Coordinates of N, CA, C and O and ligand atoms in Angstrom, one line a residue:
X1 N 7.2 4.8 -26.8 CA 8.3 5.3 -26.0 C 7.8 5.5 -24.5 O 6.8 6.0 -24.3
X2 N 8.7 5.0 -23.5 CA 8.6 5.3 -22.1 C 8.3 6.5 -22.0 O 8.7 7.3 -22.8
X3 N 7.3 6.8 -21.0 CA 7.1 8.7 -20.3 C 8.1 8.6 -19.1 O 8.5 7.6 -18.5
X4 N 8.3 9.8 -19.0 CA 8.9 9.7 -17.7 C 8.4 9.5 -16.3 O 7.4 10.2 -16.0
X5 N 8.9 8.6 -15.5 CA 8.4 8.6 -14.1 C 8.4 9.3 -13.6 O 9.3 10.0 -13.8
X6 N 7.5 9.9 -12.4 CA 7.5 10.5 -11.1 C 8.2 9.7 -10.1 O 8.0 8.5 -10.0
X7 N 9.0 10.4 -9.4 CA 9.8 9.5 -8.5 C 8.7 9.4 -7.0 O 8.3 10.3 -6.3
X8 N 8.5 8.0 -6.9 CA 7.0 8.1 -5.8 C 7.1 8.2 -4.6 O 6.2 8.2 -3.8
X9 N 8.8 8.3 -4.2 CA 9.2 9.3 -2.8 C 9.2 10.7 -3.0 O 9.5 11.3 -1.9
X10 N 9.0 11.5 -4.0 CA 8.8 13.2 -3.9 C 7.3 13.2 -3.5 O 6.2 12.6 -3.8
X11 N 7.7 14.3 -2.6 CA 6.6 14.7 -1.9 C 6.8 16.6 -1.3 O 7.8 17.3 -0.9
X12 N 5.7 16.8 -1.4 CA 6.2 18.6 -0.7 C 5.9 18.4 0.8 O 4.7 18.1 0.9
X13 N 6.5 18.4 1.8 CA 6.5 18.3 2.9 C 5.7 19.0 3.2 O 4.9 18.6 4.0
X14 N 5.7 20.6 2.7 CA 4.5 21.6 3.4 C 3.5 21.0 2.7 O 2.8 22.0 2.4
X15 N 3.2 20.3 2.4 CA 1.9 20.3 1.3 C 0.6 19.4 2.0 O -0.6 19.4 2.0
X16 N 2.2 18.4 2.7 CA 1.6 17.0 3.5 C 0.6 17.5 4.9 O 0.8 18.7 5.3
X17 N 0.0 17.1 5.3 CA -1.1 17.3 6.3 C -0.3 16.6 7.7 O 0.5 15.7 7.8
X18 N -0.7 17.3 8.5 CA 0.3 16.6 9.8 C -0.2 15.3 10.3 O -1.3 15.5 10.7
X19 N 0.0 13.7 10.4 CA -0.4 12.5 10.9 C -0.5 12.9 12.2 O -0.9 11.9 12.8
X20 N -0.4 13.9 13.1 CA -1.0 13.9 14.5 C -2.0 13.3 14.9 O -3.1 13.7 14.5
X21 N -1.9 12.4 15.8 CA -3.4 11.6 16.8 C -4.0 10.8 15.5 O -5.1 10.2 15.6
X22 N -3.3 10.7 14.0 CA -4.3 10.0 13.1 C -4.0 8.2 13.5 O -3.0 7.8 14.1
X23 N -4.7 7.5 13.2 CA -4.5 5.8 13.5 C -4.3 5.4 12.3 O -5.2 5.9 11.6
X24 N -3.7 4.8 11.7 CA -3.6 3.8 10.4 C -3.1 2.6 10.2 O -1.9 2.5 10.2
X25 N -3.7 1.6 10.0 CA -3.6 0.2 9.7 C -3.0 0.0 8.3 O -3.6 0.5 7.3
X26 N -1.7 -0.8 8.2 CA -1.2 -1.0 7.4 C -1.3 -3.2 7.7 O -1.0 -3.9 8.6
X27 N -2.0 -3.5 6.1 CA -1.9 -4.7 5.9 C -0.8 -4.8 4.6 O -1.0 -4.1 3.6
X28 N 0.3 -5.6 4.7 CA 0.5 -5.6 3.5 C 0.9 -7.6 3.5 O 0.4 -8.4 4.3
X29 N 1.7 -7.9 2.7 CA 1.8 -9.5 2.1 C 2.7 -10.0 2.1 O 3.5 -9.2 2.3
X30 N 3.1 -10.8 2.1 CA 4.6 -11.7 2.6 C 5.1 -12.1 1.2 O 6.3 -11.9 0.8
X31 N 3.9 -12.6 0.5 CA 4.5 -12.9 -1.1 C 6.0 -11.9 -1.6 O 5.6 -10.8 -1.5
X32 N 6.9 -11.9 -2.0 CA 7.6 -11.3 -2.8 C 7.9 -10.6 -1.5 O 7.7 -9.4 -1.5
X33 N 8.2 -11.1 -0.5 CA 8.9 -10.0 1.1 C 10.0 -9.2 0.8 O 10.1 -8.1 1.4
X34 N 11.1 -9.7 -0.5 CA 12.0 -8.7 -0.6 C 11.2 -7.1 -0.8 O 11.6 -6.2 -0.2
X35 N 10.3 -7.1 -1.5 CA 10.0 -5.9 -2.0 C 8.5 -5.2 -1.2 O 8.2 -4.0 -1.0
X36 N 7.7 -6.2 -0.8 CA 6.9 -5.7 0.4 C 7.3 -5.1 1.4 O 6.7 -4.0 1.8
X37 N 8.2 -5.7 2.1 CA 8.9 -5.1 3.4 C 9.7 -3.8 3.4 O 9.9 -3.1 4.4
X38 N 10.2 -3.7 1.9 CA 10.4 -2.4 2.2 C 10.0 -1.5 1.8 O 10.5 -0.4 1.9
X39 N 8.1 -2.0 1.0 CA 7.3 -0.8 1.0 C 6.4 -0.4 2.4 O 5.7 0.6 2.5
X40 N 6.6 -1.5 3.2 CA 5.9 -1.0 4.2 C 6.5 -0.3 5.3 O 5.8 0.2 6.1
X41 N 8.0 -0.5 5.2 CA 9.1 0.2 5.7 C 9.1 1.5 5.4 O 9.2 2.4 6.3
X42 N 9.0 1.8 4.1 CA 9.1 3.1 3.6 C 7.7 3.8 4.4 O 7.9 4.7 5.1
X43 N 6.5 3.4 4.2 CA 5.3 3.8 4.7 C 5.6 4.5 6.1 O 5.6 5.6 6.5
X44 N 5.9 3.3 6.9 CA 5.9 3.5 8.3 C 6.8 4.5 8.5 O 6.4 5.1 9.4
X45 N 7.8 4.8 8.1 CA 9.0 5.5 8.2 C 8.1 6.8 7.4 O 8.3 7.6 8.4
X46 N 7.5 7.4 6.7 CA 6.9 8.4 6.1 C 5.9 9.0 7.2 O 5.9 10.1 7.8
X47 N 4.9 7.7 7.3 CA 4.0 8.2 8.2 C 4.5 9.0 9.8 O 3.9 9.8 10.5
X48 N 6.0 8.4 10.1 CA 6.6 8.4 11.3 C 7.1 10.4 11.2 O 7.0 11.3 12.0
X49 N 7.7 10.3 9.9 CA 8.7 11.7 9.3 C 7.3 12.7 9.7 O 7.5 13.9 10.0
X50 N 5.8 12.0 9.6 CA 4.9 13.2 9.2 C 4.0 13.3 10.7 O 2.8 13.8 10.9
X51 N 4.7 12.8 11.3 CA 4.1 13.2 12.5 C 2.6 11.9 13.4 O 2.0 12.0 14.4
X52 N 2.6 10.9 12.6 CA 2.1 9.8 13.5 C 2.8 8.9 14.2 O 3.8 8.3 13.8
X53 N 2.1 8.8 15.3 CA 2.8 8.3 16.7 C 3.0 6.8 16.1 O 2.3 6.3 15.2
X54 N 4.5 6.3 17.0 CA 4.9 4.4 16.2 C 3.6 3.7 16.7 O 3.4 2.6 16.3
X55 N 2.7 4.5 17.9 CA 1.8 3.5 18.6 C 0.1 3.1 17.6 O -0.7 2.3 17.7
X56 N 0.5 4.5 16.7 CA -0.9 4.6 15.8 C -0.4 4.1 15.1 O -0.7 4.8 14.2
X57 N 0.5 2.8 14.4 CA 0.4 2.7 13.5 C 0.5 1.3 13.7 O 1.2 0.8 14.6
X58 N -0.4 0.3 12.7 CA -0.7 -0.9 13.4 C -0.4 -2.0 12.0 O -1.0 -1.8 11.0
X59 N 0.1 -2.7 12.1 CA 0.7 -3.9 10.9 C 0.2 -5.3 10.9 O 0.0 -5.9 12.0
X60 N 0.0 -5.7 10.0 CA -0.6 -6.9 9.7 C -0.1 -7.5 8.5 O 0.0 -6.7 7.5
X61 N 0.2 -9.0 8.4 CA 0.4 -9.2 7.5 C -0.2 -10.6 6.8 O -0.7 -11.4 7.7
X62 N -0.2 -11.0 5.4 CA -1.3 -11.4 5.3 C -0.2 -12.6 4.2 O 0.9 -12.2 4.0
X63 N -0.5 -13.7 3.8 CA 0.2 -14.7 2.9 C 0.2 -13.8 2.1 O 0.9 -12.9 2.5
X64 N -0.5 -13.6 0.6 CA -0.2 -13.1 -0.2 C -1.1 -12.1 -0.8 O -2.2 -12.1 -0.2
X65 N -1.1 -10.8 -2.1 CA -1.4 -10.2 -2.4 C -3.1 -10.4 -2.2 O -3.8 -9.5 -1.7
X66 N -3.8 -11.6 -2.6 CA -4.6 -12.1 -2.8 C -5.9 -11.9 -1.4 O -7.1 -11.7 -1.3
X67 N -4.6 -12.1 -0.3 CA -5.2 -12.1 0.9 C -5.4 -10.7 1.5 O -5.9 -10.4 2.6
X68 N -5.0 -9.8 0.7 CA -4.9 -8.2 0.8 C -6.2 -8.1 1.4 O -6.4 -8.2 2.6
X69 N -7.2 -7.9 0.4 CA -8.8 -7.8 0.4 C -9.4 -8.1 1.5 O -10.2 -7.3 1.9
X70 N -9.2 -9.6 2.5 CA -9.9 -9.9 3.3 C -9.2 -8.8 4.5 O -9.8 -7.9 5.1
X71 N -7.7 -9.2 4.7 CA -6.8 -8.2 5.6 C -7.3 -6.9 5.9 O -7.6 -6.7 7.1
X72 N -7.6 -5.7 4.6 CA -8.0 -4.9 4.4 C -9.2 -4.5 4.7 O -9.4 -3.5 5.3
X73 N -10.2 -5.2 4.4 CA -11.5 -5.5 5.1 C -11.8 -5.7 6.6 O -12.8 -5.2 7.0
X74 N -11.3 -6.3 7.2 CA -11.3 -6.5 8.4 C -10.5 -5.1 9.2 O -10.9 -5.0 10.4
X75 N -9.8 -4.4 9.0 CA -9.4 -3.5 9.1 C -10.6 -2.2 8.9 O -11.0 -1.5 9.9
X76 N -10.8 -2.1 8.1 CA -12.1 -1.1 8.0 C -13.1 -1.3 8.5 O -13.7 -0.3 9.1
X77 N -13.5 -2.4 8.5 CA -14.3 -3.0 9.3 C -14.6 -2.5 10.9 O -15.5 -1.8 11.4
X78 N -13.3 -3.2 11.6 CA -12.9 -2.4 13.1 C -13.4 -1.3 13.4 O -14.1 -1.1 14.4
X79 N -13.1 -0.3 12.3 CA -13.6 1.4 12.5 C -12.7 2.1 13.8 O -13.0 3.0 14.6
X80 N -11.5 1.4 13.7 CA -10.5 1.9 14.5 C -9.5 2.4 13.5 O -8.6 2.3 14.3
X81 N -8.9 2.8 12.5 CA -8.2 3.1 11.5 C -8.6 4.3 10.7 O -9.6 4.3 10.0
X82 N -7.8 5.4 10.9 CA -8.1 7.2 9.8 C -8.4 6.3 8.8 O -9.6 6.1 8.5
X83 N -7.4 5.8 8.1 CA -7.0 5.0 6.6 C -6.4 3.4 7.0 O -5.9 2.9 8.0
X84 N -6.7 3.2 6.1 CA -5.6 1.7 5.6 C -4.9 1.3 4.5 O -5.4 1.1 3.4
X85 N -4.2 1.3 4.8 CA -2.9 0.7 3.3 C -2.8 -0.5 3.1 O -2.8 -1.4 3.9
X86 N -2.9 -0.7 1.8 CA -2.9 -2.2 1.6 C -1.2 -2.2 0.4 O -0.9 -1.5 -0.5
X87 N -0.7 -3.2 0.9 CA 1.0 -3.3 0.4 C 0.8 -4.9 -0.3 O 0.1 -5.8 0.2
X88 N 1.5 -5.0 -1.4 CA 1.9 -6.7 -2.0 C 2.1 -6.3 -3.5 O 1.2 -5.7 -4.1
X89 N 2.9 -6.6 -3.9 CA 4.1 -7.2 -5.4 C 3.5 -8.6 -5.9 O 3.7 -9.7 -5.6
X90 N 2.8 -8.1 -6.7 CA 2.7 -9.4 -7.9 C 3.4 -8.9 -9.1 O 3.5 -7.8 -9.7
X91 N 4.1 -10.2 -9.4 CA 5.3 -10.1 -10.7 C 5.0 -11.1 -11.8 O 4.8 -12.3 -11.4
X92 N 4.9 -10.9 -12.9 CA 3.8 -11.7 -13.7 C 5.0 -12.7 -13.9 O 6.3 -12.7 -14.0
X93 N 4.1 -13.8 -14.1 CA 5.1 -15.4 -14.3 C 4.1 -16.1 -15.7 O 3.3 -15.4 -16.3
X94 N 4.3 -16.9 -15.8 CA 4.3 -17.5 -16.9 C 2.3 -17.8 -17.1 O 1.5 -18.4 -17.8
X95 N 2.4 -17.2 -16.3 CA 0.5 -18.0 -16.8 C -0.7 -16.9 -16.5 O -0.2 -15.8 -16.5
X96 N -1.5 -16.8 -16.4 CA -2.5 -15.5 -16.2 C -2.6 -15.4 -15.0 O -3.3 -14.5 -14.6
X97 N -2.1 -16.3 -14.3 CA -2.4 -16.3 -12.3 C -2.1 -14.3 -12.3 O -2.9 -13.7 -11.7
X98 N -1.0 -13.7 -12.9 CA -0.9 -12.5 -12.6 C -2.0 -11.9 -12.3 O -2.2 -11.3 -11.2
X99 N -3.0 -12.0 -13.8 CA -3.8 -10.9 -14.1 C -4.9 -11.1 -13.2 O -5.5 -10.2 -12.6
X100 N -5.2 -12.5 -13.0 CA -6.3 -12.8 -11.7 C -6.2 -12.2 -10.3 O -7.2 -11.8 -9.7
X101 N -5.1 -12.3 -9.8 CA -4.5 -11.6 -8.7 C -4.6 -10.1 -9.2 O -5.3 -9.4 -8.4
X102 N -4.4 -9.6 -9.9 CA -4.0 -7.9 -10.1 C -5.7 -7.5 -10.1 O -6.1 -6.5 -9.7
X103 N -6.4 -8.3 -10.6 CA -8.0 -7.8 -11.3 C -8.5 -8.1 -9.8 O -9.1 -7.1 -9.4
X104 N -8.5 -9.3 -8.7 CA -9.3 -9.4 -7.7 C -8.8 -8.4 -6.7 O -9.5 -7.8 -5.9
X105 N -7.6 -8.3 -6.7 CA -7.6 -7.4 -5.6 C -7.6 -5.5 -5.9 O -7.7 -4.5 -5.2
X106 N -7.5 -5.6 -7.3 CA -8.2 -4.1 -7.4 C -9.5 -4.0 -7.1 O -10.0 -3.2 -6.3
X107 N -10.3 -4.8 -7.9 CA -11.6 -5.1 -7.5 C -12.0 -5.1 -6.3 O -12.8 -4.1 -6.1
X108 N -11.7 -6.0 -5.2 CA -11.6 -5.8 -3.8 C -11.5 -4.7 -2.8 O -12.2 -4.5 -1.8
X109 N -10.4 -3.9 -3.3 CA -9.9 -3.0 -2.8 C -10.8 -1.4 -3.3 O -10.9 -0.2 -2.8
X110 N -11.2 -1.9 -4.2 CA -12.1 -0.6 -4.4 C -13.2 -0.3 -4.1 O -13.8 0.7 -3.7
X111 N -13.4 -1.8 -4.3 CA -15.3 -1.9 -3.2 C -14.9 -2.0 -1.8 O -15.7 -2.5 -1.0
X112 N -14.0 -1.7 -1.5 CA -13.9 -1.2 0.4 C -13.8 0.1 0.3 O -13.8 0.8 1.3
X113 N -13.6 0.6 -0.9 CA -13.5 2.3 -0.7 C -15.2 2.9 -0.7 O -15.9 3.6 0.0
X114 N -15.2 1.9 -2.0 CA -17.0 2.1 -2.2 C -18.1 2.2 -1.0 O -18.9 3.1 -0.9
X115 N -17.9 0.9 -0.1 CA -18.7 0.6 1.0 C -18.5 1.2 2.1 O -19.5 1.4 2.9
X116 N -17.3 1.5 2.3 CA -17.0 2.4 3.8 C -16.3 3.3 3.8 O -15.7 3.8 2.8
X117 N -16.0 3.9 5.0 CA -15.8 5.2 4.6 C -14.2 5.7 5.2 O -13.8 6.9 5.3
X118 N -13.6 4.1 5.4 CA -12.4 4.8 5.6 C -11.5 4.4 4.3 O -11.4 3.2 3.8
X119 N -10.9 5.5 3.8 CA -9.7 5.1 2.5 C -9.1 4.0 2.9 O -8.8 3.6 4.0
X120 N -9.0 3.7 2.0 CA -8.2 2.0 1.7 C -7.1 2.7 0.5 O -7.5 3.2 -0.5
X121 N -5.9 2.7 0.8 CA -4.7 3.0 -0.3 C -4.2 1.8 -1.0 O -4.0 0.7 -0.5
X122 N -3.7 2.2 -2.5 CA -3.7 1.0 -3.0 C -2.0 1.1 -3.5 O -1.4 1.9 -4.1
X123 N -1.6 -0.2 -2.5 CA -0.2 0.0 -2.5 C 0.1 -1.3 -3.0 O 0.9 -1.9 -2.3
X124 N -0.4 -2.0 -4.4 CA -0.4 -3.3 -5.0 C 0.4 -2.7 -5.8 O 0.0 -1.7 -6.5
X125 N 2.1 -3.3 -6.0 CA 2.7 -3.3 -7.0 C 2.8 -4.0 -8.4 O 3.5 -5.0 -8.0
X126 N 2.7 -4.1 -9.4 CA 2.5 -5.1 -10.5 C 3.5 -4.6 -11.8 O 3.3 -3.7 -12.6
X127 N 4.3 -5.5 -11.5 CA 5.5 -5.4 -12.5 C 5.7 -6.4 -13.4 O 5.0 -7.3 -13.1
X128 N 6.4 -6.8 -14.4 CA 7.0 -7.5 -15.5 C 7.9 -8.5 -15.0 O 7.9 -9.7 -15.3
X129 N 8.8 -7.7 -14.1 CA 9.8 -8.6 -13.3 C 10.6 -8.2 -12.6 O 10.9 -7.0 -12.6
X130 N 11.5 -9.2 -11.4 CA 11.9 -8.5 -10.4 C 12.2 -7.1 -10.2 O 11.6 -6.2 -9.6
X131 N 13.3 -7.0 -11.1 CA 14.0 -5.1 -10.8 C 13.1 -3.8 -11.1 O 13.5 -2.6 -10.8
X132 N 11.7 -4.2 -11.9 CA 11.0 -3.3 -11.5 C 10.5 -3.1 -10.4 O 10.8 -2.1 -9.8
X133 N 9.9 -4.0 -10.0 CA 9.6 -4.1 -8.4 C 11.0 -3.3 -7.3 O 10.9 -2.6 -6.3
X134 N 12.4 -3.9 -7.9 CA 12.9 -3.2 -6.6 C 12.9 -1.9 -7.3 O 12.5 -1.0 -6.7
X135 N 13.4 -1.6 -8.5 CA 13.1 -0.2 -8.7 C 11.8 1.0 -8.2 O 11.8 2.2 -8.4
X136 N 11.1 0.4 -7.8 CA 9.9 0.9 -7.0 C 9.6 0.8 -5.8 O 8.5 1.2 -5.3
X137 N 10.5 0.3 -5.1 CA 10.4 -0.1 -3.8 C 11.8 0.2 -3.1 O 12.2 -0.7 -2.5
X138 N 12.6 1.2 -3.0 CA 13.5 2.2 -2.9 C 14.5 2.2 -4.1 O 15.6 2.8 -4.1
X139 N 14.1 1.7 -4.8 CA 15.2 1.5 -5.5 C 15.3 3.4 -6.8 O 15.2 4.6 -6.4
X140 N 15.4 3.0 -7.8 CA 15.2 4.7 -9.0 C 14.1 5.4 -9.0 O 13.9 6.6 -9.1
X141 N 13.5 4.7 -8.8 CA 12.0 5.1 -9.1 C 11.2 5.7 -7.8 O 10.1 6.2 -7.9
X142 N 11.8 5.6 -6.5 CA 11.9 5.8 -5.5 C 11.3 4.8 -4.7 O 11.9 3.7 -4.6
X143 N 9.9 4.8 -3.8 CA 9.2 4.1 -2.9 C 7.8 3.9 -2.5 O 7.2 4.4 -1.6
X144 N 7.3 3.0 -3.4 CA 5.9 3.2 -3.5 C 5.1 3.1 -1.9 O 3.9 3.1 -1.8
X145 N 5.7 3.0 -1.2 CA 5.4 2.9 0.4 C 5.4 4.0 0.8 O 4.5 4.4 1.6
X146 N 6.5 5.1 0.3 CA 6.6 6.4 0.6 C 4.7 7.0 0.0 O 3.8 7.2 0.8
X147 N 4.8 7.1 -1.2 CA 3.2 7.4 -1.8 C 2.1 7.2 -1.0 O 1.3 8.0 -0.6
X148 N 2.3 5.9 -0.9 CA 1.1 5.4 -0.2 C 0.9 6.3 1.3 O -0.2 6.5 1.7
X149 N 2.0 6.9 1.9 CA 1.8 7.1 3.8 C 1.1 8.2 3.2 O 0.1 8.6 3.8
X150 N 1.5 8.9 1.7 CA 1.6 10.4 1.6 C 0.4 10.9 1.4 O 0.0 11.9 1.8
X151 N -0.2 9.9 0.7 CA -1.6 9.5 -0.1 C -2.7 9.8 1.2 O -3.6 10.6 1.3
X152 N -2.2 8.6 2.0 CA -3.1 8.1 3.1 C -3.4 9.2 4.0 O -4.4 9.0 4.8
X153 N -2.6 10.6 4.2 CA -2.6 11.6 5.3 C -3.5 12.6 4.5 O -4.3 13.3 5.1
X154 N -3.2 12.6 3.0 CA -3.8 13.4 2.2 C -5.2 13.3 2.5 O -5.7 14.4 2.9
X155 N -6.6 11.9 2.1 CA -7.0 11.6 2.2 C -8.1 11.9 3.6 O -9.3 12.0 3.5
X156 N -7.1 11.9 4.9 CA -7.9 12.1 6.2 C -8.1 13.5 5.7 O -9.1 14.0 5.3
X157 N -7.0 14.1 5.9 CA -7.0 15.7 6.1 C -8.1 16.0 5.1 O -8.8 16.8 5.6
X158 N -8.5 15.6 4.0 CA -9.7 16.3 3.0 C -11.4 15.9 3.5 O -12.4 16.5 3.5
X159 N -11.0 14.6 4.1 CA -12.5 14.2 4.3 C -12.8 13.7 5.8 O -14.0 13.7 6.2
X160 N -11.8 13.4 6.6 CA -12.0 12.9 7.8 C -12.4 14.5 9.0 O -12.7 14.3 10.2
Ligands
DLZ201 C1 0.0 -17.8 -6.1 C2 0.7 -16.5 -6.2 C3 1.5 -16.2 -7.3 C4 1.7 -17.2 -8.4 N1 2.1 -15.0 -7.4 C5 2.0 -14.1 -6.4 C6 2.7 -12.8 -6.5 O1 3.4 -12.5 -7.4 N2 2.4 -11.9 -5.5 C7 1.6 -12.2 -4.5 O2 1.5 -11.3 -3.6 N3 1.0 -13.4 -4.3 C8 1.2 -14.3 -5.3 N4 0.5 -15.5 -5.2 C9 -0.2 -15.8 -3.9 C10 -1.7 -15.3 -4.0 O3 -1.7 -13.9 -3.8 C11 -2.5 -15.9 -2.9 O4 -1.8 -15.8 -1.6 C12 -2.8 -17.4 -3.1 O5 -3.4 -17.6 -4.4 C13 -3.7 -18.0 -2.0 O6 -4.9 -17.4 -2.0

């Protein structure tokens, strides 16, 4: 039986840490744009609600999920970024290409957490099929872009 969801736009507003003067680099993926774009919409618009300037906040985008990892890397890299968000929807299709994509870029994305020291947020959605994805991407379930800004402020404020 299904658990119930957390809706991934609830957030306690006092709880959130103020994005004041923070920089954050948002890469996310073109693959699946209906549902990328408006998790990084959601982001930017979170991070904006919480107090980071439109000028700190810097976008990139990359072909596909896959291309996350290098995007993402390069971004930490700089050492101009509080955090970085990494955004892309893989939706499983008929062959294991899913799972290879889902496995390299967690992998990826975790060994940038490992090696350096700015958070990398993991804003890779992986669903069954389309309407999960939009259901997660403003749709019932709320906005996994929302999470991620929320995540990403969380994150400075504890260790930065
Ligand atoms: C090739 C591919 C496939 C089949 N599916 C997706 C997907 O659902 N979501 C996504 O973000 N990217 C997909 N890609 C593209 C790969 O991430 C990558 O861009 C290519 O394999 C080239 O490296």
């Amino acid at each position: 039986m299904a658990t119930a969801l957390h809706n991934l736009s609830d957030y306690d507003a006092q709880k959130v840490a103020s994005g004041k003067g923070r920089k954050i680099g948002i890469v996310y993926a073109d693959w699946n744009s209906e549902i990328t774009y408006a998790l990084r919409d959601g982001a930017v618009k979170t991070l904006r609600d919480n107090g980071v300037a439109e000028e700190d906040i810097t976008l990139y985008n990359v072909p596909g999920s896959f291309e996350l990892i290098y995007g993402a890397s390069q971004m930490v890299k700089s050492n101009k970024y509080d955090a970085v968000i990494a955004i892309g929807c893989v939706i499983r299709g008929d062959t294991p290409h899913f799972d290879y994509i889902c496995e390299g870029v967690t992998a990826g994305l975790s060994q940038l957490n490992v090696q350096y020291d700015t958070p990398v947020i993991f804003g890779l959605i992986t669903t069954n099929n389309l309407l999960q994805a939009q259901e997660r991407s403003g749709g019932r379930h709320g906005n996994k872009g929302d999470e991620c800004a929320v995540t990403a402020l969380q994150m400075i404020a504890q260790f930065k």
